[in-house]
Amino acid sequence: MDLGMDTNEAIWKSTQIVHNRELKADERVRKNAAQWRLMGELLPFEAQDAFTFLDLGAGTGSAARAILDLYPRSTAVLTDFSAPMMAVGEAEMAPFAGRFRYLEFDMSTGDWPGAIPAAFDAVVTSMCIHHMPDHRKAGLFTEIFDHLAPGGWYLNYDSVSSADPLVTATWNRVIDLDPEAARKRLHGTAEERARRENHRQYLIPLPQQLDYLRAAGFQGIDVYWKHLDDVIYGGRRPA
């Protein structure tokens, strides 16, 4: 399966690949629902607080839905660069009609659309930052910082790598205890292999990403949850 060099665009703007991904939506929810909810619970709001948050690289809106469900007076702006993903997201977000809007934004550029508000009470990202090369990770953290209101929080649920090959081997050994995960990693279809390589191409260790947050100006940086190569971390803009 030759996707060329720009695998982010080739994969995530493919109607067929997005369709195939949605066929396994239940599997994805089982794996990630608790982490999406935890991100919402970590935000420093009471249940009835009214606030607006940005879900950057939102895909079909899974993280945003978890937060909107926890906080019935919250509203969301969701961005993505994939029309097929946003189309699926619009349908899946229907229960929250009137409380969200999608905007097209390609995170690989620093060119934020003017329609994105200047400041949010919180920003979240879920399984998207790792698709960016290092300079864009660092750049995005600065841009996210600049789009937070004073005291606003940023949380990221994402995958990381390890600088230690023995740690990586240990992660893979444990992950492969799930026969389906082992099959995908070792004997997947051409599409599954392409998506795996796309997933891995820009992974970097967690400490490097925390350094990027510090350089962007974030305070209160912490790792709130970690399981093997998946992690939730974040920080806040000083009040």
PDB file of N, CA and C in Angstrom, residues 8-88:
ATOM      1  N   ASN A   8       0.103  11.325   6.766  1.00  0.00           N
ATOM      2  CA  ASN A   8      -1.028  11.890   7.499  1.00  0.00           C
ATOM      3  C   ASN A   8      -2.168  12.227   6.549  1.00  0.00           C
ATOM      4  N   GLU A   9      -1.842  12.937   5.489  1.00  0.00           N
ATOM      5  CA  GLU A   9      -2.889  13.327   4.538  1.00  0.00           C
ATOM      6  C   GLU A   9      -3.433  12.114   3.798  1.00  0.00           C
ATOM      7  N   ALA A  10      -2.552  11.227   3.366  1.00  0.00           N
ATOM      8  CA  ALA A  10      -2.996  10.066   2.589  1.00  0.00           C
ATOM      9  C   ALA A  10      -3.923   9.171   3.390  1.00  0.00           C
ATOM     10  N   ILE A  11      -3.660   9.021   4.677  1.00  0.00           N
ATOM     11  CA  ILE A  11      -4.483   8.149   5.511  1.00  0.00           C
ATOM     12  C   ILE A  11      -5.732   8.866   6.001  1.00  0.00           C
ATOM     13  N   TRP A  12      -5.571   9.997   6.653  1.00  0.00           N
ATOM     14  CA  TRP A  12      -6.698  10.581   7.376  1.00  0.00           C
ATOM     15  C   TRP A  12      -7.656  11.359   6.498  1.00  0.00           C
ATOM     16  N   LYS A  13      -7.266  11.626   5.246  1.00  0.00           N
ATOM     17  CA  LYS A  13      -8.221  12.229   4.310  1.00  0.00           C
ATOM     18  C   LYS A  13      -8.825  11.195   3.371  1.00  0.00           C
ATOM     19  N   SER A  14      -8.516   9.938   3.592  1.00  0.00           N
ATOM     20  CA  SER A  14      -9.061   8.855   2.768  1.00  0.00           C
ATOM     21  C   SER A  14     -10.438   8.451   3.282  1.00  0.00           C
ATOM     22  N   THR A  15     -11.448   8.622   2.448  1.00  0.00           N
ATOM     23  CA  THR A  15     -12.805   8.240   2.844  1.00  0.00           C
ATOM     24  C   THR A  15     -12.877   6.761   3.184  1.00  0.00           C
ATOM     25  N   GLN A  16     -12.179   5.918   2.416  1.00  0.00           N
ATOM     26  CA  GLN A  16     -12.232   4.479   2.656  1.00  0.00           C
ATOM     27  C   GLN A  16     -11.569   4.106   3.979  1.00  0.00           C
ATOM     28  N   ILE A  17     -10.419   4.690   4.258  1.00  0.00           N
ATOM     29  CA  ILE A  17      -9.728   4.368   5.506  1.00  0.00           C
ATOM     30  C   ILE A  17     -10.527   4.858   6.711  1.00  0.00           C
ATOM     31  N   VAL A  18     -11.105   6.051   6.607  1.00  0.00           N
ATOM     32  CA  VAL A  18     -11.942   6.553   7.707  1.00  0.00           C
ATOM     33  C   VAL A  18     -13.152   5.651   7.901  1.00  0.00           C
ATOM     34  N   HIS A  19     -13.744   5.192   6.795  1.00  0.00           N
ATOM     35  CA  HIS A  19     -14.877   4.259   6.888  1.00  0.00           C
ATOM     36  C   HIS A  19     -14.452   2.965   7.584  1.00  0.00           C
ATOM     37  N   ASN A  20     -13.322   2.413   7.182  1.00  0.00           N
ATOM     38  CA  ASN A  20     -12.843   1.175   7.808  1.00  0.00           C
ATOM     39  C   ASN A  20     -12.560   1.381   9.294  1.00  0.00           C
ATOM     40  N   ARG A  21     -12.033   2.549   9.628  1.00  0.00           N
ATOM     41  CA  ARG A  21     -11.764   2.870  11.032  1.00  0.00           C
ATOM     42  C   ARG A  21     -13.055   2.879  11.833  1.00  0.00           C
ATOM     43  N   GLU A  22     -14.112   3.438  11.259  1.00  0.00           N
ATOM     44  CA  GLU A  22     -15.371   3.534  11.994  1.00  0.00           C
ATOM     45  C   GLU A  22     -16.029   2.179  12.194  1.00  0.00           C
ATOM     46  N   LEU A  23     -15.701   1.219  11.352  1.00  0.00           N
ATOM     47  CA  LEU A  23     -16.241  -0.128  11.545  1.00  0.00           C
ATOM     48  C   LEU A  23     -15.754  -0.733  12.859  1.00  0.00           C
ATOM     49  N   LYS A  24     -14.651  -0.200  13.386  1.00  0.00           N
ATOM     50  CA  LYS A  24     -14.098  -0.702  14.646  1.00  0.00           C
ATOM     51  C   LYS A  24     -14.233   0.332  15.762  1.00  0.00           C
ATOM     52  N   ALA A  25     -15.259   1.178  15.651  1.00  0.00           N
ATOM     53  CA  ALA A  25     -15.443   2.239  16.639  1.00  0.00           C
ATOM     54  C   ALA A  25     -15.663   1.680  18.040  1.00  0.00           C
ATOM     55  N   ASP A  26     -16.412   0.580  18.148  1.00  0.00           N
ATOM     56  CA  ASP A  26     -16.669   0.001  19.473  1.00  0.00           C
ATOM     57  C   ASP A  26     -15.373  -0.440  20.147  1.00  0.00           C
ATOM     58  N   GLU A  27     -14.475  -1.021  19.367  1.00  0.00           N
ATOM     59  CA  GLU A  27     -13.174  -1.443  19.902  1.00  0.00           C
ATOM     60  C   GLU A  27     -12.383  -0.239  20.401  1.00  0.00           C
ATOM     61  N   ARG A  28     -12.433   0.858  19.650  1.00  0.00           N
ATOM     62  CA  ARG A  28     -11.706   2.068  20.027  1.00  0.00           C
ATOM     63  C   ARG A  28     -12.281   2.667  21.314  1.00  0.00           C
ATOM     64  N   VAL A  29     -13.604   2.647  21.443  1.00  0.00           N
ATOM     65  CA  VAL A  29     -14.237   3.170  22.652  1.00  0.00           C
ATOM     66  C   VAL A  29     -13.842   2.334  23.865  1.00  0.00           C
ATOM     67  N   ARG A  30     -13.850   1.022  23.725  1.00  0.00           N
ATOM     68  CA  ARG A  30     -13.460   0.166  24.849  1.00  0.00           C
ATOM     69  C   ARG A  30     -12.036   0.475  25.309  1.00  0.00           C
ATOM     70  N   LYS A  31     -11.163   0.765  24.377  1.00  0.00           N
ATOM     71  CA  LYS A  31      -9.758   1.015  24.716  1.00  0.00           C
ATOM     72  C   LYS A  31      -9.545   2.392  25.328  1.00  0.00           C
ATOM     73  N   ASN A  32     -10.333   3.386  24.898  1.00  0.00           N
ATOM     74  CA  ASN A  32     -10.007   4.772  25.212  1.00  0.00           C
ATOM     75  C   ASN A  32     -11.021   5.516  26.070  1.00  0.00           C
ATOM     76  N   ALA A  33     -12.216   4.987  26.262  1.00  0.00           N
ATOM     77  CA  ALA A  33     -13.285   5.753  26.913  1.00  0.00           C
ATOM     78  C   ALA A  33     -12.885   6.238  28.302  1.00  0.00           C
ATOM     79  N   ALA A  34     -12.226   5.395  29.072  1.00  0.00           N
ATOM     80  CA  ALA A  34     -11.847   5.792  30.432  1.00  0.00           C
ATOM     81  C   ALA A  34     -10.853   6.944  30.412  1.00  0.00           C
ATOM     82  N   GLN A  35      -9.966   6.959  29.428  1.00  0.00           N
ATOM     83  CA  GLN A  35      -8.974   8.042  29.342  1.00  0.00           C
ATOM     84  C   GLN A  35      -9.635   9.341  28.884  1.00  0.00           C
ATOM     85  N   TRP A  36     -10.567   9.270  27.944  1.00  0.00           N
ATOM     86  CA  TRP A  36     -11.278  10.483  27.532  1.00  0.00           C
ATOM     87  C   TRP A  36     -12.035  11.076  28.714  1.00  0.00           C
ATOM     88  N   ARG A  37     -12.689  10.213  29.484  1.00  0.00           N
ATOM     89  CA  ARG A  37     -13.427  10.704  30.651  1.00  0.00           C
ATOM     90  C   ARG A  37     -12.469  11.291  31.690  1.00  0.00           C
ATOM     91  N   LEU A  38     -11.344  10.625  31.909  1.00  0.00           N
ATOM     92  CA  LEU A  38     -10.378  11.134  32.880  1.00  0.00           C
ATOM     93  C   LEU A  38      -9.890  12.522  32.488  1.00  0.00           C
ATOM     94  N   MET A  39      -9.649  12.755  31.210  1.00  0.00           N
ATOM     95  CA  MET A  39      -9.242  14.091  30.784  1.00  0.00           C
ATOM     96  C   MET A  39     -10.278  15.118  31.213  1.00  0.00           C
ATOM     97  N   GLY A  40     -11.556  14.790  31.013  1.00  0.00           N
ATOM     98  CA  GLY A  40     -12.611  15.703  31.433  1.00  0.00           C
ATOM     99  C   GLY A  40     -12.625  15.913  32.935  1.00  0.00           C
ATOM    100  N   GLU A  41     -12.462  14.839  33.686  1.00  0.00           N
ATOM    101  CA  GLU A  41     -12.483  14.941  35.146  1.00  0.00           C
ATOM    102  C   GLU A  41     -11.302  15.739  35.679  1.00  0.00           C
ATOM    103  N   LEU A  42     -10.195  15.739  34.968  1.00  0.00           N
ATOM    104  CA  LEU A  42      -9.019  16.488  35.407  1.00  0.00           C
ATOM    105  C   LEU A  42      -9.177  17.993  35.228  1.00  0.00           C
ATOM    106  N   LEU A  43     -10.054  18.419  34.348  1.00  0.00           N
ATOM    107  CA  LEU A  43     -10.241  19.851  34.129  1.00  0.00           C
ATOM    108  C   LEU A  43     -10.763  20.499  35.411  1.00  0.00           C
ATOM    109  N   PRO A  44     -10.321  21.716  35.724  1.00  0.00           N
ATOM    110  CA  PRO A  44     -10.607  22.326  37.032  1.00  0.00           C
ATOM    111  C   PRO A  44     -11.958  23.028  37.081  1.00  0.00           C
ATOM    112  N   PHE A  45     -13.015  22.318  36.725  1.00  0.00           N
ATOM    113  CA  PHE A  45     -14.348  22.912  36.681  1.00  0.00           C
ATOM    114  C   PHE A  45     -15.317  22.110  37.533  1.00  0.00           C
ATOM    115  N   GLU A  46     -16.348  22.804  38.028  1.00  0.00           N
ATOM    116  CA  GLU A  46     -17.468  22.134  38.684  1.00  0.00           C
ATOM    117  C   GLU A  46     -18.458  21.680  37.627  1.00  0.00           C
ATOM    118  N   ALA A  47     -19.309  20.732  37.993  1.00  0.00           N
ATOM    119  CA  ALA A  47     -20.200  20.099  37.015  1.00  0.00           C
ATOM    120  C   ALA A  47     -21.074  21.102  36.279  1.00  0.00           C
ATOM    121  N   GLN A  48     -21.501  22.174  36.943  1.00  0.00           N
ATOM    122  CA  GLN A  48     -22.415  23.128  36.319  1.00  0.00           C
ATOM    123  C   GLN A  48     -21.719  24.391  35.819  1.00  0.00           C
ATOM    124  N   ASP A  49     -20.406  24.390  35.778  1.00  0.00           N
ATOM    125  CA  ASP A  49     -19.682  25.548  35.248  1.00  0.00           C
ATOM    126  C   ASP A  49     -19.909  25.674  33.746  1.00  0.00           C
ATOM    127  N   ALA A  50     -19.986  26.915  33.293  1.00  0.00           N
ATOM    128  CA  ALA A  50     -20.059  27.200  31.856  1.00  0.00           C
ATOM    129  C   ALA A  50     -18.662  27.599  31.386  1.00  0.00           C
ATOM    130  N   PHE A  51     -18.149  26.892  30.412  1.00  0.00           N
ATOM    131  CA  PHE A  51     -16.825  27.202  29.879  1.00  0.00           C
ATOM    132  C   PHE A  51     -16.747  26.702  28.440  1.00  0.00           C
ATOM    133  N   THR A  52     -15.764  27.206  27.713  1.00  0.00           N
ATOM    134  CA  THR A  52     -15.545  26.804  26.327  1.00  0.00           C
ATOM    135  C   THR A  52     -14.155  26.196  26.202  1.00  0.00           C
ATOM    136  N   PHE A  53     -14.094  25.064  25.530  1.00  0.00           N
ATOM    137  CA  PHE A  53     -12.802  24.404  25.336  1.00  0.00           C
ATOM    138  C   PHE A  53     -12.573  24.113  23.860  1.00  0.00           C
ATOM    139  N   LEU A  54     -11.312  23.933  23.517  1.00  0.00           N
ATOM    140  CA  LEU A  54     -10.888  23.591  22.165  1.00  0.00           C
ATOM    141  C   LEU A  54     -10.414  22.149  22.151  1.00  0.00           C
ATOM    142  N   ASP A  55     -10.980  21.353  21.244  1.00  0.00           N
ATOM    143  CA  ASP A  55     -10.483  19.995  20.993  1.00  0.00           C
ATOM    144  C   ASP A  55      -9.734  20.058  19.669  1.00  0.00           C
ATOM    145  N   LEU A  56      -8.417  20.103  19.762  1.00  0.00           N
ATOM    146  CA  LEU A  56      -7.552  20.330  18.608  1.00  0.00           C
ATOM    147  C   LEU A  56      -7.186  18.990  17.980  1.00  0.00           C
ATOM    148  N   GLY A  57      -7.359  18.881  16.651  1.00  0.00           N
ATOM    149  CA  GLY A  57      -7.148  17.590  16.011  1.00  0.00           C
ATOM    150  C   GLY A  57      -8.176  16.590  16.494  1.00  0.00           C
ATOM    151  N   ALA A  58      -9.424  17.018  16.541  1.00  0.00           N
ATOM    152  CA  ALA A  58     -10.481  16.295  17.256  1.00  0.00           C
ATOM    153  C   ALA A  58     -10.928  15.014  16.581  1.00  0.00           C
ATOM    154  N   GLY A  59     -10.626  14.845  15.293  1.00  0.00           N
ATOM    155  CA  GLY A  59     -11.126  13.657  14.608  1.00  0.00           C
ATOM    156  C   GLY A  59     -12.636  13.617  14.641  1.00  0.00           C
ATOM    157  N   THR A  60     -13.201  12.516  15.117  1.00  0.00           N
ATOM    158  CA  THR A  60     -14.658  12.372  15.168  1.00  0.00           C
ATOM    159  C   THR A  60     -15.248  12.874  16.481  1.00  0.00           C
ATOM    160  N   GLY A  61     -14.426  13.484  17.341  1.00  0.00           N
ATOM    161  CA  GLY A  61     -14.960  14.172  18.514  1.00  0.00           C
ATOM    162  C   GLY A  61     -15.102  13.342  19.771  1.00  0.00           C
ATOM    163  N   SER A  62     -14.403  12.234  19.870  1.00  0.00           N
ATOM    164  CA  SER A  62     -14.584  11.344  21.025  1.00  0.00           C
ATOM    165  C   SER A  62     -14.248  12.028  22.348  1.00  0.00           C
ATOM    166  N   ALA A  63     -13.120  12.722  22.413  1.00  0.00           N
ATOM    167  CA  ALA A  63     -12.741  13.396  23.655  1.00  0.00           C
ATOM    168  C   ALA A  63     -13.718  14.514  23.977  1.00  0.00           C
ATOM    169  N   ALA A  64     -14.112  15.274  22.961  1.00  0.00           N
ATOM    170  CA  ALA A  64     -15.052  16.375  23.187  1.00  0.00           C
ATOM    171  C   ALA A  64     -16.377  15.868  23.732  1.00  0.00           C
ATOM    172  N   ARG A  65     -16.863  14.751  23.207  1.00  0.00           N
ATOM    173  CA  ARG A  65     -18.141  14.216  23.686  1.00  0.00           C
ATOM    174  C   ARG A  65     -18.056  13.836  25.162  1.00  0.00           C
ATOM    175  N   ALA A  66     -16.933  13.265  25.568  1.00  0.00           N
ATOM    176  CA  ALA A  66     -16.781  12.897  26.977  1.00  0.00           C
ATOM    177  C   ALA A  66     -16.845  14.129  27.872  1.00  0.00           C
ATOM    178  N   ILE A  67     -16.224  15.221  27.444  1.00  0.00           N
ATOM    179  CA  ILE A  67     -16.209  16.443  28.248  1.00  0.00           C
ATOM    180  C   ILE A  67     -17.571  17.115  28.237  1.00  0.00           C
ATOM    181  N   LEU A  68     -18.201  17.206  27.074  1.00  0.00           N
ATOM    182  CA  LEU A  68     -19.535  17.806  26.993  1.00  0.00           C
ATOM    183  C   LEU A  68     -20.536  17.037  27.842  1.00  0.00           C
ATOM    184  N   ASP A  69     -20.368  15.734  27.918  1.00  0.00           N
ATOM    185  CA  ASP A  69     -21.262  14.911  28.729  1.00  0.00           C
ATOM    186  C   ASP A  69     -21.058  15.173  30.222  1.00  0.00           C
ATOM    187  N   LEU A  70     -19.813  15.386  30.632  1.00  0.00           N
ATOM    188  CA  LEU A  70     -19.520  15.641  32.044  1.00  0.00           C
ATOM    189  C   LEU A  70     -19.973  17.022  32.495  1.00  0.00           C
ATOM    190  N   TYR A  71     -19.927  17.995  31.582  1.00  0.00           N
ATOM    191  CA  TYR A  71     -20.213  19.389  31.927  1.00  0.00           C
ATOM    192  C   TYR A  71     -21.324  19.902  31.010  1.00  0.00           C
ATOM    193  N   PRO A  72     -22.583  19.811  31.435  1.00  0.00           N
ATOM    194  CA  PRO A  72     -23.705  20.112  30.536  1.00  0.00           C
ATOM    195  C   PRO A  72     -23.813  21.566  30.107  1.00  0.00           C
ATOM    196  N   ARG A  73     -23.057  22.473  30.734  1.00  0.00           N
ATOM    197  CA  ARG A  73     -23.090  23.881  30.317  1.00  0.00           C
ATOM    198  C   ARG A  73     -21.832  24.262  29.536  1.00  0.00           C
ATOM    199  N   SER A  74     -20.996  23.305  29.239  1.00  0.00           N
ATOM    200  CA  SER A  74     -19.786  23.586  28.463  1.00  0.00           C
ATOM    201  C   SER A  74     -20.100  23.618  26.973  1.00  0.00           C
ATOM    202  N   THR A  75     -19.233  24.299  26.223  1.00  0.00           N
ATOM    203  CA  THR A  75     -19.317  24.330  24.762  1.00  0.00           C
ATOM    204  C   THR A  75     -17.931  24.052  24.192  1.00  0.00           C
ATOM    205  N   ALA A  76     -17.912  23.581  22.948  1.00  0.00           N
ATOM    206  CA  ALA A  76     -16.646  23.131  22.364  1.00  0.00           C
ATOM    207  C   ALA A  76     -16.464  23.653  20.952  1.00  0.00           C
ATOM    208  N   VAL A  77     -15.216  23.954  20.622  1.00  0.00           N
ATOM    209  CA  VAL A  77     -14.780  24.148  19.244  1.00  0.00           C
ATOM    210  C   VAL A  77     -13.875  22.970  18.916  1.00  0.00           C
ATOM    211  N   LEU A  78     -14.199  22.260  17.843  1.00  0.00           N
ATOM    212  CA  LEU A  78     -13.412  21.110  17.414  1.00  0.00           C
ATOM    213  C   LEU A  78     -12.743  21.445  16.092  1.00  0.00           C
ATOM    214  N   THR A  79     -11.473  21.094  15.953  1.00  0.00           N
ATOM    215  CA  THR A  79     -10.784  21.305  14.684  1.00  0.00           C
ATOM    216  C   THR A  79     -10.222  19.990  14.169  1.00  0.00           C
ATOM    217  N   ASP A  80     -10.163  19.886  12.849  1.00  0.00           N
ATOM    218  CA  ASP A  80      -9.500  18.764  12.199  1.00  0.00           C
ATOM    219  C   ASP A  80      -9.191  19.181  10.765  1.00  0.00           C
ATOM    220  N   PHE A  81      -8.315  18.419  10.106  1.00  0.00           N
ATOM    221  CA  PHE A  81      -7.973  18.748   8.719  1.00  0.00           C
ATOM    222  C   PHE A  81      -8.610  17.786   7.734  1.00  0.00           C
ATOM    223  N   SER A  82      -9.338  16.786   8.251  1.00  0.00           N
ATOM    224  CA  SER A  82      -9.897  15.735   7.404  1.00  0.00           C
ATOM    225  C   SER A  82     -11.397  15.901   7.256  1.00  0.00           C
ATOM    226  N   ALA A  83     -11.848  16.178   6.040  1.00  0.00           N
ATOM    227  CA  ALA A  83     -13.288  16.298   5.798  1.00  0.00           C
ATOM    228  C   ALA A  83     -14.031  15.007   6.122  1.00  0.00           C
ATOM    229  N   PRO A  84     -13.515  13.824   5.743  1.00  0.00           N
ATOM    230  CA  PRO A  84     -14.231  12.592   6.114  1.00  0.00           C
ATOM    231  C   PRO A  84     -14.347  12.400   7.623  1.00  0.00           C
ATOM    232  N   MET A  85     -13.299  12.724   8.366  1.00  0.00           N
ATOM    233  CA  MET A  85     -13.371  12.591   9.822  1.00  0.00           C
ATOM    234  C   MET A  85     -14.391  13.568  10.401  1.00  0.00           C
ATOM    235  N   MET A  86     -14.396  14.796   9.913  1.00  0.00           N
ATOM    236  CA  MET A  86     -15.340  15.778  10.437  1.00  0.00           C
ATOM    237  C   MET A  86     -16.774  15.411  10.082  1.00  0.00           C
ATOM    238  N   ALA A  87     -16.984  14.822   8.916  1.00  0.00           N
ATOM    239  CA  ALA A  87     -18.335  14.404   8.529  1.00  0.00           C
ATOM    240  C   ALA A  87     -18.861  13.340   9.486  1.00  0.00           C
ATOM    241  N   VAL A  88     -18.024  12.369   9.813  1.00  0.00           N
ATOM    242  CA  VAL A  88     -18.417  11.352  10.793  1.00  0.00           C
ATOM    243  C   VAL A  88     -18.653  12.011  12.147  1.00  0.00           C
TER     244      VAL A  88
END
